[in-house]
Coordinates of C-alpha atoms in Angstrom, one line a residue:
X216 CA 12.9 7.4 17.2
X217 CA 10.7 7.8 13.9
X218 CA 7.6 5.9 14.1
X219 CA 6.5 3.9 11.2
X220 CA 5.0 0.4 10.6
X221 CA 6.8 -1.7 8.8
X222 CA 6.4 -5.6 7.9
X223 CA 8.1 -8.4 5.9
X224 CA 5.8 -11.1 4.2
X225 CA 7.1 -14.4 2.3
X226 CA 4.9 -14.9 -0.8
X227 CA 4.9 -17.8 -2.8
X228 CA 4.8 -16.1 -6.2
X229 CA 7.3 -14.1 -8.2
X230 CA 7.9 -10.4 -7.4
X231 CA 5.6 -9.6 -10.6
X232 CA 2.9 -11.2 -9.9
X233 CA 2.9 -9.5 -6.4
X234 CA 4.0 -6.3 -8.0
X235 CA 0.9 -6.7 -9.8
X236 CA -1.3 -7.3 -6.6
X237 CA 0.4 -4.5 -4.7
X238 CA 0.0 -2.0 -8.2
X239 CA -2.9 -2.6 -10.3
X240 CA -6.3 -1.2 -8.9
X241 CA -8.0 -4.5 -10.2
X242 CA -6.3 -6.2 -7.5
X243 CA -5.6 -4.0 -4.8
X244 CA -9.3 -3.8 -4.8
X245 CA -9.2 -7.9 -3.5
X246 CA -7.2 -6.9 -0.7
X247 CA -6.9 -3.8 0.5
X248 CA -9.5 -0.6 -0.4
X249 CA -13.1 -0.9 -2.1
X250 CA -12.8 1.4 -4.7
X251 CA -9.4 3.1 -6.6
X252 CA -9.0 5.0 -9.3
X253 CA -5.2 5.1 -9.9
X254 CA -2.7 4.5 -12.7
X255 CA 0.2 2.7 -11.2
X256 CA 2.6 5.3 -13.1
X257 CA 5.2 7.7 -10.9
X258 CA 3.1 10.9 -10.7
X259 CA -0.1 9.8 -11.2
X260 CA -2.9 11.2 -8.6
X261 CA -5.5 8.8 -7.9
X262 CA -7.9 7.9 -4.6
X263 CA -8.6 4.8 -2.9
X264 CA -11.9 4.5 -0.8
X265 CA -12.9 2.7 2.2
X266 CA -16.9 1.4 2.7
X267 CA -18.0 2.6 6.1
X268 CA -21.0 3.2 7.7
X269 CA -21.6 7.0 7.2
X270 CA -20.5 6.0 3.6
X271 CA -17.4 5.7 1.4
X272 CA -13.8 7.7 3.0
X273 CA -12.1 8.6 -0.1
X274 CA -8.3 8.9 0.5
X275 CA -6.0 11.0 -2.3
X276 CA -3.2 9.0 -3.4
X277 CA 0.2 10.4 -5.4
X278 CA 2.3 7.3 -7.0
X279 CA 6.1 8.0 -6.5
X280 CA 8.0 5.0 -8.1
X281 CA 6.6 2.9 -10.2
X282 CA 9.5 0.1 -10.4
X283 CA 8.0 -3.1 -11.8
X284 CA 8.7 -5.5 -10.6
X285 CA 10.6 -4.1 -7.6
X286 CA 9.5 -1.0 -6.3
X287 CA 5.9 0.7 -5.9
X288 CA 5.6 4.2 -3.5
X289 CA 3.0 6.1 -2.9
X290 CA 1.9 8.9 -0.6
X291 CA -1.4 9.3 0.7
X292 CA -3.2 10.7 3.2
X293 CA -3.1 14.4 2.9
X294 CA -5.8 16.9 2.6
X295 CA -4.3 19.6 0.4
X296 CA -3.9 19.4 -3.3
X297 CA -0.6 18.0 -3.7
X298 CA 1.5 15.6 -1.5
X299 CA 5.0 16.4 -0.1
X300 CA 6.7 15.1 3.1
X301 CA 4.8 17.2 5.5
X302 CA 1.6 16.6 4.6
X303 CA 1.3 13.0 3.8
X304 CA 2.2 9.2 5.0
X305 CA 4.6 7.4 2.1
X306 CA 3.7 4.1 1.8
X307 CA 6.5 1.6 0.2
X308 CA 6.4 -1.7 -1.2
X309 CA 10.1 -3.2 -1.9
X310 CA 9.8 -6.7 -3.8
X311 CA 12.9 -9.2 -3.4
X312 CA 13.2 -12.5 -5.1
X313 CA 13.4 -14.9 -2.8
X314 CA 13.7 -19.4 -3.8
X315 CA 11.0 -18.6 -6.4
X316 CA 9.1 -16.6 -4.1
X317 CA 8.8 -13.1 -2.9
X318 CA 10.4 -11.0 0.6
X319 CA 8.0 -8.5 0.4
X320 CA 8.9 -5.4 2.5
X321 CA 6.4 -3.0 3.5
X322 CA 6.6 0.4 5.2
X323 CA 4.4 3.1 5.9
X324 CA 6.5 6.4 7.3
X325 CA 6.2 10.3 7.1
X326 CA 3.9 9.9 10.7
X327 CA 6.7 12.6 12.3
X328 CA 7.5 14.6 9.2
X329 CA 3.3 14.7 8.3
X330 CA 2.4 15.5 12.3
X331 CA -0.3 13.1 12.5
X332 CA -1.3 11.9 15.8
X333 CA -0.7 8.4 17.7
X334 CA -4.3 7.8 17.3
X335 CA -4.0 8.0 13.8
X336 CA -0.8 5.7 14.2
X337 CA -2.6 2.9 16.1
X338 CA -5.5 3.3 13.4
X339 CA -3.3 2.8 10.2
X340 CA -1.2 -0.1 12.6
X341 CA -4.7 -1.8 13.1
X342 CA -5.7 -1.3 9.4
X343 CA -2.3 -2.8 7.9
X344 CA -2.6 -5.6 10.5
X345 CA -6.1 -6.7 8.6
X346 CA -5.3 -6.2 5.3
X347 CA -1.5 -7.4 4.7
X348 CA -2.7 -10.4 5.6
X349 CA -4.9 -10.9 2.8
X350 CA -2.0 -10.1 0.0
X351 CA -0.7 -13.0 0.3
X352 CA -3.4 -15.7 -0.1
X353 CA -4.5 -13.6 -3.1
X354 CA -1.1 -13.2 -4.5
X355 CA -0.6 -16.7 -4.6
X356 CA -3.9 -17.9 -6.1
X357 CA -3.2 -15.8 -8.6
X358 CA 0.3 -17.2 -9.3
X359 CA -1.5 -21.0 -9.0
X360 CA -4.1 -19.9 -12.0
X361 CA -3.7 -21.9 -14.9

């Protein structure tokens, strides 16, 4: 069995304001990394960093669909100069309209394919598990602005 990490989160906002949240470094920076430097466009190369106490991780990041408002992949994680399936984790968020609201569905896969270790697993499993959570309050005061 592949291992992944996948969730489903009900949002009360439309699937382009999340697509916004989940896209546009202006507001991934409210939930999810400090810094990032990426165009939401297919093919772009950006990075996304994380404050720690040794100083700031800086992550590369590839963008592989750029859908709005449905569909935004990327693939991250990788030390060499370009992502592909062995190298890297692919991170998907799918956006479904849902009573005025959004299904999001999120999943984070390649952990086989890429070779990366359980710990790394259970590390990435811990970090989702903080910061999914915090899409959705965000999404929806943004969706509640005048």
């Amino acid at each position: 069995m592949a291992r992944s990490i996948e969730r489903e989160i009900r949002v009360e906002a439309t699937p382009e304001v999340v697509y916004e949240v989940v896209s546009s470094p202006e507001h991934l920076r409210e939930w999810w990394p400090d810094e990032v430097d990426l165009k939401p466009v297919a093919g772009a190369t950006g990075t996304v960093g994380f404050r720690q106490a040794e100083g700031t991780k800086v992550v590369p990041v590839t963008v592989v669909e750029a859908e709005p408002p449905h569909r935004f992949v990327f693939r991250w994680d990788y030390d060499d100069e370009t992502a592909t399936p062995e190298n890297s984790l692919l991170v998907t968020f799918e956006l479904v309209s849902v009573d005025g609201g959004t299904l999001l569905r999120f999943a984070e896969t390649g952990w086989d394919e890429a070779a990366k270790s359980d710990a790394q697993l259970e590390d990435h499993t811990n970090g989702w598990n903080c910061f999914l959570p915090r899409l959705t309050p965000y999404a929806e005061g943004l969706a509640n602005r005048p």
